């Protein structure tokens, strides 16, 4: 159907991926979720960032694979106020269910 993209493509050639990341270190109370949302918005990604009970930040980001990879690379440093100890990632099936990147509470 014209104008309708499948769940894994944007247009004709762009592969859409989704990644789930857990960021550990000093990442809560330092603006990490807001920084991540700004970076994701700049990359035109969808998804979310939220604090988890164990002091980590969970991030899911979806969009063109190059943009998702760029965000994951940025997560390893984080904002100047954060100290990132580790970023663990895994690929997940793209949802295609949102149009924004949200900060969840």
Tab-separated table of C-alpha atoms in Angstrom:
chain	number	residue	atom	x	y	z
A	1	UNK	CA	0.000	0.000	0.000
A	2	UNK	CA	1.561	3.366	-0.987
A	3	UNK	CA	2.768	5.488	1.900
A	4	UNK	CA	2.562	2.596	4.352
A	5	UNK	CA	5.863	1.375	5.754
A	6	UNK	CA	6.372	-2.034	7.252
A	7	UNK	CA	7.439	-2.396	10.884
A	8	UNK	CA	11.129	-2.606	10.007
A	9	UNK	CA	11.536	-0.052	7.227
A	10	UNK	CA	11.203	3.681	6.809
A	11	UNK	CA	10.768	4.632	3.198
A	12	UNK	CA	12.649	2.237	0.971
A	13	UNK	CA	16.109	1.729	2.450
A	14	UNK	CA	16.254	2.663	6.141
A	15	UNK	CA	16.275	-0.200	8.622
A	16	UNK	CA	14.355	0.529	11.817
A	17	UNK	CA	15.687	-0.997	15.012
A	18	UNK	CA	14.826	-0.803	18.697
A	19	UNK	CA	17.268	-1.256	21.540
A	20	UNK	CA	16.726	-1.765	25.255
A	21	UNK	CA	19.550	-0.388	27.423
A	22	UNK	CA	20.286	-0.386	31.132
A	23	UNK	CA	22.703	2.331	32.227
A	24	UNK	CA	24.392	1.964	35.600
A	25	UNK	CA	26.614	4.277	37.617
A	26	UNK	CA	25.730	7.706	38.974
A	27	UNK	CA	22.820	8.166	36.585
A	28	UNK	CA	19.854	9.111	38.779
A	29	UNK	CA	19.318	12.606	40.125
A	30	UNK	CA	21.779	14.067	37.608
A	31	UNK	CA	19.462	14.840	34.670
A	32	UNK	CA	20.318	11.666	32.761
A	33	UNK	CA	16.757	10.960	31.554
A	34	UNK	CA	16.261	14.542	30.361
A	35	UNK	CA	19.654	14.570	28.618
A	36	UNK	CA	18.798	11.242	26.942
A	37	UNK	CA	15.425	12.576	25.775
A	38	UNK	CA	17.067	15.671	24.245
A	39	UNK	CA	19.624	13.509	22.415
A	40	UNK	CA	16.915	11.102	21.228
A	41	UNK	CA	14.736	13.985	20.014
A	42	UNK	CA	17.684	15.375	18.066
A	43	UNK	CA	18.118	11.978	16.409
A	44	UNK	CA	14.361	11.752	15.749
A	45	UNK	CA	14.022	8.583	17.825
A	46	UNK	CA	11.003	7.332	19.730
A	47	UNK	CA	10.945	5.446	23.014
A	48	UNK	CA	11.494	6.313	26.643
A	49	UNK	CA	13.909	6.727	29.546
A	50	UNK	CA	13.009	5.936	33.149
A	51	UNK	CA	14.664	5.425	36.507
A	52	UNK	CA	14.573	1.906	37.922
A	53	UNK	CA	14.374	1.005	41.604
A	54	UNK	CA	17.974	-0.282	41.659
A	55	UNK	CA	19.520	3.091	40.745
A	56	UNK	CA	19.897	2.381	37.025
A	57	UNK	CA	18.237	4.106	34.085
A	58	UNK	CA	16.312	2.079	31.512
A	59	UNK	CA	16.246	3.375	27.949
A	60	UNK	CA	14.381	2.043	24.938
A	61	UNK	CA	14.972	3.797	21.645
A	62	UNK	CA	13.544	3.091	18.209
A	63	UNK	CA	14.318	4.534	14.803
A	64	UNK	CA	16.819	4.282	11.982
A	65	UNK	CA	19.578	1.902	13.028
A	66	UNK	CA	22.353	4.498	12.590
A	67	UNK	CA	20.514	6.932	14.895
A	68	UNK	CA	19.859	4.229	17.514
A	69	UNK	CA	23.549	3.269	17.404
A	70	UNK	CA	24.506	6.926	17.846
A	71	UNK	CA	22.309	7.260	20.944
A	72	UNK	CA	23.730	4.064	22.447
A	73	UNK	CA	27.241	5.455	21.930
A	74	UNK	CA	26.197	8.682	23.725
A	75	UNK	CA	24.776	6.689	26.657
A	76	UNK	CA	28.294	5.462	27.456
A	77	UNK	CA	29.335	8.991	28.457
A	78	UNK	CA	26.047	10.611	29.485
A	79	UNK	CA	25.749	14.232	30.574
A	80	UNK	CA	28.674	15.886	32.386
A	81	UNK	CA	26.870	15.446	35.725
A	82	UNK	CA	26.698	11.645	35.355
A	83	UNK	CA	29.262	8.917	35.817
A	84	UNK	CA	28.396	5.940	33.618
A	85	UNK	CA	29.815	2.643	34.851
A	86	UNK	CA	28.180	0.277	32.360
A	87	UNK	CA	25.664	0.161	29.517
A	88	UNK	CA	24.098	-3.181	28.693
A	89	UNK	CA	22.009	-3.426	25.557
A	90	UNK	CA	19.862	-5.923	23.740
A	91	UNK	CA	17.896	-5.683	20.532
A	92	UNK	CA	14.118	-5.815	20.812
A	93	UNK	CA	11.432	-5.947	18.147
A	94	UNK	CA	10.448	-2.452	16.966
A	95	UNK	CA	7.027	-1.460	18.276
A	96	UNK	CA	6.188	1.449	15.995
A	97	UNK	CA	3.596	2.449	18.586
A	98	UNK	CA	4.757	5.941	19.573
A	99	UNK	CA	5.809	9.113	17.852
A	100	UNK	CA	7.748	10.672	20.740
A	101	UNK	CA	10.573	9.952	23.154
A	102	UNK	CA	9.178	10.144	26.680
A	103	UNK	CA	10.539	10.517	30.176
A	104	UNK	CA	8.683	8.022	32.342
A	105	UNK	CA	8.295	8.350	36.102
